[in-house]
């Protein structure tokens, strides 16, 4: 076997790459993270976290640390969707939640956690070439002190929309780019703007502006507030010209865009966030080529805001434990292939609803207005409202599981109703016995070196037992009072499929 400089090279130190570093560290792997930028980019491309990743961070025991870094209350669960705002406040526990944390602060926090867990994070180190053979992957790097070469078992491209790793691996990235530029600004509330009791705004020289989206012949304008002290403004214009992503947007540029779209000036306070972006709908044909993997924006781009960070970080959570299992030498055959199978499925689901948003927001004729009105009517009822909340949060995906006759929980993200919060904190798999089933515990005994066994009796149990993977996905579950002659063989099959051969 070859000598390795590190087990895993992560290219890109944005949220996806840093999440992968923290998850690998929790599994005992010390990755090398390389990023071409010399320091954290201060332009906050994303304003926070939302969706399933928040639940995962809570399960890991990290959510309080992220909330402290935010220092802001959780925003009301009311989110943009295709030129509308969907209000989830009527749901008791809406799956879609958010945490305000500008991307630079998020990256610094993730880097701190990753470093504490042993990651080597190098900024100003650009990967300029990648090659692989059946046993290793080699990265040629240009660093501050000159070029050098690193060998590893695996390399993961988390290097964004213009991924050099994806290009060097020859992985196709089909899709399209929409001919529009989006600009987003967060400001302190100007004294001259009045936030009305009904949520709308009185703007001097403009009059009353409705909260949410306003469409004009020149584009789309939106205004909203998380708190009475802040003002969020957004514009969307077709063919507004090229821009340099490395040049921060200015307030003057944003004012000019507002004037073009709305035909009026809107007073703005002190900026706390300014960013611009272009919408893409692209999906890598494969998330893997041999020893090279893709995650985050390198693997998928979505034509709607608020979902990319969640999708990328959940890619990392899915991949980390599988890489760690392979590096430790116990991964069953095909385990690494399930990363593409599962996360490509999740990416396709996110593309589905974000492309549906394009259809909702870009139409301006009476038919498009009717579509938006009808869509809004459907979301008055609790069932479709909950379904949409889960869809946007990314937690409605059910991964395919081996075998047949699965319990309804199999393949889903473990809900906290089964007490999972304290069980997956260590990022180890766990078999939870809710019904004091000695037969199931005995059947899992051969995997006790890899799978924790926990008994948690529950009268209101959703299943007799559940096998939970390190990424909090349920790999198997036994029905209430399911007979041993069916439950035991199916449990052993699931244990072998995900966690390799037993000790006996």
Coordinates of C-alpha atoms in Angstrom, one line a residue, residues 85 119 271 275 421 435 452:
X85 CA -43.9 34.2 1.1
X119 CA -8.4 19.2 10.9
X271 CA -25.9 47.9 5.6
X275 CA -24.6 40.3 -1.9
X421 CA -31.0 13.8 20.3
X435 CA -39.7 -2.6 23.4
X452 CA -24.0 1.2 20.2

